[in-house]
mmCIF file of C-alpha atoms in Angstrom:
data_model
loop_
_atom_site.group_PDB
_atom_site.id
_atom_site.type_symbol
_atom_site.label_atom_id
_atom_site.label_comp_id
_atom_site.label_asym_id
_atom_site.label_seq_id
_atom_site.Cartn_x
_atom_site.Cartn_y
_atom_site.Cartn_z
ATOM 1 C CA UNK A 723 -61.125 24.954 16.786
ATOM 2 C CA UNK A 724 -61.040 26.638 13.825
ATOM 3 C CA UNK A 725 -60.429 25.569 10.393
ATOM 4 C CA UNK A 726 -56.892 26.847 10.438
ATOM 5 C CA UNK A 727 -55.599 26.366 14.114
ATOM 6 C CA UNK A 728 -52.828 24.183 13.984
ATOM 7 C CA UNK A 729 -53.624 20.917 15.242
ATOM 8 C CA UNK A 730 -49.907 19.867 15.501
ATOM 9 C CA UNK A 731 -46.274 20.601 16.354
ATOM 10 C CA UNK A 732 -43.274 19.900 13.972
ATOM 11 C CA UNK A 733 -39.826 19.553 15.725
ATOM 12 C CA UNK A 734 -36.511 19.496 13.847
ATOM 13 C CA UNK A 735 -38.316 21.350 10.811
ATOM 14 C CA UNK A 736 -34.809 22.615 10.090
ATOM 15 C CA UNK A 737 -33.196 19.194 8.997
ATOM 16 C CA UNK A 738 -33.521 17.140 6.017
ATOM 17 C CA UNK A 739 -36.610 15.213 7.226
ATOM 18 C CA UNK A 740 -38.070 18.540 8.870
ATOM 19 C CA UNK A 741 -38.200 20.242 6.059
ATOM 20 C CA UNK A 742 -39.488 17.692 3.524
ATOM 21 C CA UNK A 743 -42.473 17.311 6.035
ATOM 22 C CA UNK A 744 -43.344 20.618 6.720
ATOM 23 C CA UNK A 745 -43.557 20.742 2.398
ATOM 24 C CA UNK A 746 -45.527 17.648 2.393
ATOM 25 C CA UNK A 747 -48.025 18.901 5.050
ATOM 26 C CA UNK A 748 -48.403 22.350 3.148
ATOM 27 C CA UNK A 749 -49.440 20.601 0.382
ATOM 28 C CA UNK A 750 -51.440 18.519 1.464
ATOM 29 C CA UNK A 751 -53.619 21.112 3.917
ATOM 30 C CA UNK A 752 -52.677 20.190 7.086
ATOM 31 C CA UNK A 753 -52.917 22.924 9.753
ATOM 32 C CA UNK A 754 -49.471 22.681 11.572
ATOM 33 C CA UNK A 755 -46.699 25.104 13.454
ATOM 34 C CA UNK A 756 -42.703 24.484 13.746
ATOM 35 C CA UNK A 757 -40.932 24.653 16.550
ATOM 36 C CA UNK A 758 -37.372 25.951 15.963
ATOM 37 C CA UNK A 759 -34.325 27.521 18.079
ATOM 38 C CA UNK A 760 -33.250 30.826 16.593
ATOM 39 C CA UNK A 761 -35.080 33.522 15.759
ATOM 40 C CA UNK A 762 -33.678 33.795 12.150
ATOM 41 C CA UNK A 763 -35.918 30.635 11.587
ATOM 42 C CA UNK A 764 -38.658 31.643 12.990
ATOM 43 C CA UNK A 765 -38.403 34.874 11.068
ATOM 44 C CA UNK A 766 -37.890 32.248 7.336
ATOM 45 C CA UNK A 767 -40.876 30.047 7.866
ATOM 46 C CA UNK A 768 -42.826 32.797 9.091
ATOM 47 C CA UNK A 769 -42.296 34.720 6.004
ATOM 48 C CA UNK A 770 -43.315 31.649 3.972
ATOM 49 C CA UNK A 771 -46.716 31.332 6.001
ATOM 50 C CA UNK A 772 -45.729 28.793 7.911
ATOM 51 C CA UNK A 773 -46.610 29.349 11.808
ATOM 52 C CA UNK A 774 -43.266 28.854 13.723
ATOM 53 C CA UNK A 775 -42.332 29.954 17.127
ATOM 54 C CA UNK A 776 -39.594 29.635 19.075
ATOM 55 C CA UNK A 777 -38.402 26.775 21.493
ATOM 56 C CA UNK A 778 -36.104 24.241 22.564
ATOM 57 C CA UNK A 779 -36.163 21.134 23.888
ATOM 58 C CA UNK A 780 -34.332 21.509 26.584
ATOM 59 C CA UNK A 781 -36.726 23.878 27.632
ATOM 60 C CA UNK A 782 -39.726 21.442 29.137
ATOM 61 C CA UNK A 783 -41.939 24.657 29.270
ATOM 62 C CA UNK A 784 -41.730 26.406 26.477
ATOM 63 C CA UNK A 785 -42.117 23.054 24.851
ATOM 64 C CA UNK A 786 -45.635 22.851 26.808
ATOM 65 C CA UNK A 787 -46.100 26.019 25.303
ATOM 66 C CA UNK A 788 -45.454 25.463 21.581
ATOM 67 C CA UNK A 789 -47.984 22.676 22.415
ATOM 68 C CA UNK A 790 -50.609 24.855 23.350
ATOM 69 C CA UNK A 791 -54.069 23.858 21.016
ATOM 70 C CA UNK A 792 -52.446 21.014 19.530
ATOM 71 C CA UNK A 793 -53.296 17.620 19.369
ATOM 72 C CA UNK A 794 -50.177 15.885 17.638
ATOM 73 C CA UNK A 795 -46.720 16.305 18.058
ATOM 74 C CA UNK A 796 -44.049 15.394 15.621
ATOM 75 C CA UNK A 797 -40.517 14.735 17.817
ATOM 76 C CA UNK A 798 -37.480 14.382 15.857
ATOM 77 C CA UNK A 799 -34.886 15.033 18.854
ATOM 78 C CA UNK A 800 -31.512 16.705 17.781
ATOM 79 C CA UNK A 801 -28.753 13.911 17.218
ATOM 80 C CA UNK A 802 -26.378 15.239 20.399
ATOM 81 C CA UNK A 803 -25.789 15.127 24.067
ATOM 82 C CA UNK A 804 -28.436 14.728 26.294
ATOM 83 C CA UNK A 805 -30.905 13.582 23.381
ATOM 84 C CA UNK A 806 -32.755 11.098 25.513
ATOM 85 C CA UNK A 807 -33.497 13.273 28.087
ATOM 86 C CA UNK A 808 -34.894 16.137 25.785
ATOM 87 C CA UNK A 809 -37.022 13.209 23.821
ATOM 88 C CA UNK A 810 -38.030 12.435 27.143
ATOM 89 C CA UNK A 811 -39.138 15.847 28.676
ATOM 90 C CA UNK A 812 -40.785 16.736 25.220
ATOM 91 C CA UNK A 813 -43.126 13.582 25.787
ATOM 92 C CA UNK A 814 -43.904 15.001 29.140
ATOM 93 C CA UNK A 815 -44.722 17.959 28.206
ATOM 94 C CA UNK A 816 -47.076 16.715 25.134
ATOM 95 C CA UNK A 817 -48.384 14.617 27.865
ATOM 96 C CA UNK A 818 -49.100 17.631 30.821
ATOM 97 C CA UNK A 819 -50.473 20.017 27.254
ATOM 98 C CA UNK A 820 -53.090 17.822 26.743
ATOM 99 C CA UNK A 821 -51.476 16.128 23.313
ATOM 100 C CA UNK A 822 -53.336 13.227 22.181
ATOM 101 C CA UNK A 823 -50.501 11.384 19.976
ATOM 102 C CA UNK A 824 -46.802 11.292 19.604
ATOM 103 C CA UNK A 825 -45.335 10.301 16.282
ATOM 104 C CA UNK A 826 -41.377 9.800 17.388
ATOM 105 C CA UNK A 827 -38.390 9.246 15.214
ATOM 106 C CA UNK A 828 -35.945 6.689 16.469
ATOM 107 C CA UNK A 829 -33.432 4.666 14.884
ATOM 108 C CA UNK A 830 -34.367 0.576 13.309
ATOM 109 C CA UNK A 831 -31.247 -0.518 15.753
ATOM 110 C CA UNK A 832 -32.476 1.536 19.162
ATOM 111 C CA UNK A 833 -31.383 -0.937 22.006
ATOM 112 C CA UNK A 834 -30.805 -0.198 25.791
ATOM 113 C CA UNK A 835 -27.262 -1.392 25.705
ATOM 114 C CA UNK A 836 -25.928 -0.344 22.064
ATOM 115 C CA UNK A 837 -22.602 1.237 21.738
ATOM 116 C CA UNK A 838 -23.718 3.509 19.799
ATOM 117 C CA UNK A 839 -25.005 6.969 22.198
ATOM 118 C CA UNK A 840 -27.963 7.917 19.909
ATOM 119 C CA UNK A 841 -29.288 4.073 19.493
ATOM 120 C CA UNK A 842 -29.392 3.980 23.607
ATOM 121 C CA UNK A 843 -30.999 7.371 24.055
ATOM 122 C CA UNK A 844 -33.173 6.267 21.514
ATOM 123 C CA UNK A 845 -33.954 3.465 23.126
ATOM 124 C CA UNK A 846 -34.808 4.916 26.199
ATOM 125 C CA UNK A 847 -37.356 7.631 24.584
ATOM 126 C CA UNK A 848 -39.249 5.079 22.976
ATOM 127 C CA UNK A 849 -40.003 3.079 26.202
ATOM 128 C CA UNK A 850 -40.748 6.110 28.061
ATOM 129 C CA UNK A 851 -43.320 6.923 24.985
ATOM 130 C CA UNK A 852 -45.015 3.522 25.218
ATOM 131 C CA UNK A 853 -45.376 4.175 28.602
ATOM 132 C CA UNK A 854 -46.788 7.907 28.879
ATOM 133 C CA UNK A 855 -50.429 6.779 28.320
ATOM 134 C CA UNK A 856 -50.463 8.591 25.260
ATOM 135 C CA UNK A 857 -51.032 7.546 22.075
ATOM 136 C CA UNK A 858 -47.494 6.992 19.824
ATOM 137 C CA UNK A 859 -46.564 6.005 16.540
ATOM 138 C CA UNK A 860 -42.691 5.140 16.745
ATOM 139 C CA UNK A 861 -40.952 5.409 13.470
ATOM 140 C CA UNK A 862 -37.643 3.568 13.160
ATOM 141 C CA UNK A 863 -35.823 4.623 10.179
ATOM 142 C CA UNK A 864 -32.981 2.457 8.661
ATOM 143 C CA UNK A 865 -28.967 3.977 7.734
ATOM 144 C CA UNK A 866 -29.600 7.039 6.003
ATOM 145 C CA UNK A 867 -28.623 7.624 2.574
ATOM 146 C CA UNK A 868 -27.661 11.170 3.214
ATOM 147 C CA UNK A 869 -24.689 9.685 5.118
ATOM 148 C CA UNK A 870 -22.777 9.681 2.050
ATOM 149 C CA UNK A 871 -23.466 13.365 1.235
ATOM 150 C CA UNK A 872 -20.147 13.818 3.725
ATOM 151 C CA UNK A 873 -18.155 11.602 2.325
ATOM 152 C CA UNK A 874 -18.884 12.609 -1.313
ATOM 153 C CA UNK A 875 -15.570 15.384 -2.236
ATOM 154 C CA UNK A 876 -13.824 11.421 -1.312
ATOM 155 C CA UNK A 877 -16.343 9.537 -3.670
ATOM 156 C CA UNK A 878 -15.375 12.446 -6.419
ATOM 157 C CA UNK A 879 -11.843 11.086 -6.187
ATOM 158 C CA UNK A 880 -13.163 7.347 -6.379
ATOM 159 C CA UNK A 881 -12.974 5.850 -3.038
ATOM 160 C CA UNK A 882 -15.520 5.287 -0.500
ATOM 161 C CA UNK A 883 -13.727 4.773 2.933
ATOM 162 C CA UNK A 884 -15.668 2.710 6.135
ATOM 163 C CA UNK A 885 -15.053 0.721 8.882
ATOM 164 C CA UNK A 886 -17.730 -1.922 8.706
ATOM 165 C CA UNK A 887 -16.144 -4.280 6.225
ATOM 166 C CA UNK A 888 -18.942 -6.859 4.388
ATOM 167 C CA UNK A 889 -21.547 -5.734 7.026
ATOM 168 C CA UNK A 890 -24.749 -4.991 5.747
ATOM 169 C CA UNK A 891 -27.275 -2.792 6.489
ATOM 170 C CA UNK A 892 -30.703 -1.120 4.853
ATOM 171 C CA UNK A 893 -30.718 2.075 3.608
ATOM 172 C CA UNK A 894 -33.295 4.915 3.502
ATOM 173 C CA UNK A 895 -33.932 8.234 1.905
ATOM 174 C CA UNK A 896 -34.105 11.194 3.999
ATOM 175 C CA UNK A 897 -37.499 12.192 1.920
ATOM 176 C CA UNK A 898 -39.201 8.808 2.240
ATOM 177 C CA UNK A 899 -38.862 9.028 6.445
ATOM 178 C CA UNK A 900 -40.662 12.274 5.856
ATOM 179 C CA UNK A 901 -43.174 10.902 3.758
ATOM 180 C CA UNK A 902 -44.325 8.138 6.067
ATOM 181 C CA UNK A 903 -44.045 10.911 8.764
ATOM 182 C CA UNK A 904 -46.503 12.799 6.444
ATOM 183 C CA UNK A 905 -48.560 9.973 5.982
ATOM 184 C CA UNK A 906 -49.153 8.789 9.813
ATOM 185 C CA UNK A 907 -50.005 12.686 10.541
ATOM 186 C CA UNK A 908 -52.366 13.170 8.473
ATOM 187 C CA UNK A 909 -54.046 9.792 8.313
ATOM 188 C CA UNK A 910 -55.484 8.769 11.850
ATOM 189 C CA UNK A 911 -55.873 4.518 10.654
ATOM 190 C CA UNK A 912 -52.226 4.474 10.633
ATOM 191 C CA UNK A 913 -51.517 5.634 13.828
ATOM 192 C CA UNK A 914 -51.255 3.566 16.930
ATOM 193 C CA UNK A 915 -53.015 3.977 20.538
ATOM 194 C CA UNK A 916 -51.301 3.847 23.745
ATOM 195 C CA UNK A 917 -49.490 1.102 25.558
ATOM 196 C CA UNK A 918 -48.962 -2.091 24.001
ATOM 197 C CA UNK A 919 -51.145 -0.422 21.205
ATOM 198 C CA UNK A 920 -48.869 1.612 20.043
ATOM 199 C CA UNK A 921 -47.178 1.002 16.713
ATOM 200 C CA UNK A 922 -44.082 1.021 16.019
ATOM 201 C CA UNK A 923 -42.909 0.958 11.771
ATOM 202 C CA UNK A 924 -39.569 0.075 10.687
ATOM 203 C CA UNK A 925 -38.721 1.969 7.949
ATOM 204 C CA UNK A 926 -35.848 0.161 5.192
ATOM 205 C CA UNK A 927 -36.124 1.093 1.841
ATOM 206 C CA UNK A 928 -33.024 -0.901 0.518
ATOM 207 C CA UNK A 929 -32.036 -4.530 0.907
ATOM 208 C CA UNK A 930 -29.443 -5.197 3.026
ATOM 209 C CA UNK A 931 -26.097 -3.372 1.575
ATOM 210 C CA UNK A 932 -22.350 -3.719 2.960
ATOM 211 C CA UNK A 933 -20.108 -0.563 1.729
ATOM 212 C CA UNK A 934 -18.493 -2.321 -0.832
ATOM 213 C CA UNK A 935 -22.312 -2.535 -1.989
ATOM 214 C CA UNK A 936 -22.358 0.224 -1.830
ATOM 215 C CA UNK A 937 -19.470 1.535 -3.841
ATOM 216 C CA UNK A 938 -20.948 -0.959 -6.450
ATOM 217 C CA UNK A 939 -23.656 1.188 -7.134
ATOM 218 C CA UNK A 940 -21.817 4.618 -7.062
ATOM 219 C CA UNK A 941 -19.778 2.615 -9.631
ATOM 220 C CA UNK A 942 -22.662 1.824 -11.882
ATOM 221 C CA UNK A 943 -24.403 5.269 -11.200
ATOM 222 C CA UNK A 944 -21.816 7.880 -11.603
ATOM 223 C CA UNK A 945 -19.905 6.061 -14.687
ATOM 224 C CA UNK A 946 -16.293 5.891 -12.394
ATOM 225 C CA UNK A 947 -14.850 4.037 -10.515
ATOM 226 C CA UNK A 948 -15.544 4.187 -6.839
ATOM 227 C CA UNK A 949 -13.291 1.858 -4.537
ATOM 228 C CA UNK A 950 -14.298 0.773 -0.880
ATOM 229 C CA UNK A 951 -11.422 1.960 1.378
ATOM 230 C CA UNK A 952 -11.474 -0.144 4.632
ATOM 231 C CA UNK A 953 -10.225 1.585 7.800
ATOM 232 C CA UNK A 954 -9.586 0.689 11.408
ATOM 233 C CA UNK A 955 -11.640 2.183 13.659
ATOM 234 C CA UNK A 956 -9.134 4.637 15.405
ATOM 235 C CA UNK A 957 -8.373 5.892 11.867
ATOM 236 C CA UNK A 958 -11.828 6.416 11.045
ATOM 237 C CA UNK A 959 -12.196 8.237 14.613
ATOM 238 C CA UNK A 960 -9.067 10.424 13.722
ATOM 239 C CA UNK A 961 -10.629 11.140 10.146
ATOM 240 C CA UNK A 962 -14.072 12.217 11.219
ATOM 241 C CA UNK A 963 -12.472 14.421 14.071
ATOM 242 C CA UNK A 964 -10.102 16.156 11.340
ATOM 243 C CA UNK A 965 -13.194 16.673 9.360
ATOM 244 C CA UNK A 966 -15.282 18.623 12.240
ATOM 245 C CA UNK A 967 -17.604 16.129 13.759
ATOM 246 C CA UNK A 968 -17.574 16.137 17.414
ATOM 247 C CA UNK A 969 -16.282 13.654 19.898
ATOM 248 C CA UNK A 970 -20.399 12.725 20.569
ATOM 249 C CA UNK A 971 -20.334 12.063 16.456
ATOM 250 C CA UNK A 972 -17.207 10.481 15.959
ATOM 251 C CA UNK A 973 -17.134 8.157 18.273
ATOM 252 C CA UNK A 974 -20.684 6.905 18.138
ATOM 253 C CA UNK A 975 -20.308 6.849 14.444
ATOM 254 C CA UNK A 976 -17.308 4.044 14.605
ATOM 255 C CA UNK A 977 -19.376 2.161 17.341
ATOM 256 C CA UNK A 978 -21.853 1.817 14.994
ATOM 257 C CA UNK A 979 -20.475 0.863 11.824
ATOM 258 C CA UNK A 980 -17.127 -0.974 13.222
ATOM 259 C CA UNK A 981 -19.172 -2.719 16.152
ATOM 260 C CA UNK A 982 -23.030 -2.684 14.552
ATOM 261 C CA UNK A 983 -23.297 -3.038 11.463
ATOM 262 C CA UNK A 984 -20.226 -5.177 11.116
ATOM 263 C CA UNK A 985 -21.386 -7.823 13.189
ATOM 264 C CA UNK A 986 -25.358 -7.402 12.412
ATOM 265 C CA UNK A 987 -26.230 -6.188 15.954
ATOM 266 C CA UNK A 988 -29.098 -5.002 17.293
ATOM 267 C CA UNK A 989 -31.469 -6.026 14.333
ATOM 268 C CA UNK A 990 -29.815 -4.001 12.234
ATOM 269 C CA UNK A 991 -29.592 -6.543 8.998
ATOM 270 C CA UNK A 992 -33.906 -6.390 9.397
ATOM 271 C CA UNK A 993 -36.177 -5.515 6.273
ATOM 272 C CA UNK A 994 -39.233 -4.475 6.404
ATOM 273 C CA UNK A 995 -42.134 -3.752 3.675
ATOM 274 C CA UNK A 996 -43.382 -1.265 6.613
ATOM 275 C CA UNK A 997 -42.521 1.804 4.224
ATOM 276 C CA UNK A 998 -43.698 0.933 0.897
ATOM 277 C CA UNK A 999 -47.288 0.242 2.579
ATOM 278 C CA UNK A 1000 -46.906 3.585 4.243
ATOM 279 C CA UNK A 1001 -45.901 5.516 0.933
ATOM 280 C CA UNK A 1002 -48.008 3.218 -0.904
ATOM 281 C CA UNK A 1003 -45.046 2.553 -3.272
ATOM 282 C CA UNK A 1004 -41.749 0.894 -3.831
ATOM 283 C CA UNK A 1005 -38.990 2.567 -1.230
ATOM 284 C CA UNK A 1006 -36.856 5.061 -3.247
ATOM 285 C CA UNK A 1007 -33.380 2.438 -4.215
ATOM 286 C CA UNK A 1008 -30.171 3.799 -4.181
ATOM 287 C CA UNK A 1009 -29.499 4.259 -7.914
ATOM 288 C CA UNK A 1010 -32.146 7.277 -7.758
ATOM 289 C CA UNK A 1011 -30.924 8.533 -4.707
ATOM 290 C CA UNK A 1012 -27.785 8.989 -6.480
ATOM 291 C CA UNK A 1013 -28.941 10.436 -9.515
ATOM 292 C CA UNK A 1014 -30.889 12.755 -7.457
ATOM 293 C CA UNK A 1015 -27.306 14.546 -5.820
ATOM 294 C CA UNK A 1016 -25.177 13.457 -9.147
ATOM 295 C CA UNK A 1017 -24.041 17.120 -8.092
ATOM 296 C CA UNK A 1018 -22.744 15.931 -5.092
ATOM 297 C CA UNK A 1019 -20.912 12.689 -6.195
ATOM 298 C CA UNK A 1020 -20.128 13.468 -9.564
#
């Protein structure tokens, strides 16, 4: 092919992760297109030379088609409804378009029988993966850090409200998942083969932190004081439904901190140095993830 043909496909280049790795790959030369939904994206990463065109996956065909000349595909399925079974036709479709390798974003406590709706559909994408005959490279991101970002107009007015009590859990920058996305992309010895050679990274870049941890280190960071609020988990559901997250959201969201995390299911407590080899340094902490969106906290 030449020089220039895009040798793979980004999905979900419109969320935090997406569009930290479609940056990263610019910069670093890699020949890539985006896959989005709406035309008005198509239209903004066009006009900023990025090759995008326009597709869904829900749409097992026009995924195929997206495909067409490429021999990765980035899959970063939208958190919602009937996630698993787009992850899953998206694979199939890399699979009947003649992809060579699958890099796939899951979640560090994926498990067939979790509570929580995303970790099982999750769950069941990945084992379909390992299975295709295609080479994948599954990366299993820890809590995200950007989960505070909704809570922060509360953390303004010093309290920090969850459901998960001392649980503890890792945390992870949005723009380190991208990195090590980045990384495995562009990098073929990082990538795994097919079946049982596959490889899977788990990607924590904290220690293990409960909320009140948590609220600790807004504490020390932001120079106020910043109170863990603990709430059932009906009140929690009513909260996040008043706010605007759907039924899907809310609910899954309580599962997994009230159920999950606060009992260390499902691996969830697990640390890894998987991402600091992959970014070839230390895991962005906390402390600079807060400094980073003072503007949101402060």
């Amino acid at each position: 092919m030449p020089p220039n043909t895009p040798t793979t496909l980004v999905t979900g280049a419109t969320g935090t992760i997406g569009r930290t790795l479609t940056r990263s790959l610019v910069e670093a030369g890699v020949p890539f297109r985006v896959m989005c939904r709406r035309p008005e994206q198509v239209d903004e990463f066009t006009a900023n030379g990025i090759e995008a065109v326009r597709g869904d996956l829900t749409d097992p065909a026009g995924v195929r088609a997206a495909l067409s000349g490429c021999e990765q595909l980035f899959l970063l399925p939208p958190a919602g409804p009937g996630m698993g079974e787009q992850a899953i036709g998206a694979i199939d479709a890399a699979r009947e378009a003649g992809v060579h390798h699958v890099v796939k974003v899951s979640a560090s406590d994926a498990a067939p029988g979790s509570p929580v709706p995303w970790a099982a559909d999750h769950a069941r994408a990945d084992a379909h993966l390992r299975a295709s005959g295609l080479a994948w490279t599954v990366l299993s991101p820890a809590c995200f850090m950007s989960n505070l970002l909704p809570v922060a107009p509360l953390v303004r007015r010093g309290v920090l409200p969850g459901t998960s009590g001392r649980g503890a859990t890792p945390w992870i920058d949005d723009r380190d998942v991208a990195a090590a996305a980045a990384r495995v992309l562009r990098d073929p010895e990082t990538r795994g083969g097919t079946g049982r050679d596959g490889r899977e990274y788990r990607l924590t870049g904290t220690p293990p932190l409960s909320f009140p941890d948590v609220a600790a280190a807004l504490t020390a960071e932001l120079g106020h004081r910043v109170r863990y609020v603990h709430l059932p988990g009906p009140v929690l559901l009513l909260g996040l439904r008043a706010a605007g997250s759907s039924s899907w959201a809310a609910r899954g969201l309580v599962a997994q901190f009230a159920a999950v995390v606060r009992h260390g299911l499902d691996g969830v407590r697990t640390t890894s140095g998987d991402l600091g080899d992959l970014l070839g340094r230390a895991p962005t902490d906390l402390a600079a993830y807060v400094r980073d969106h003072r503007h949101a906290f402060a």
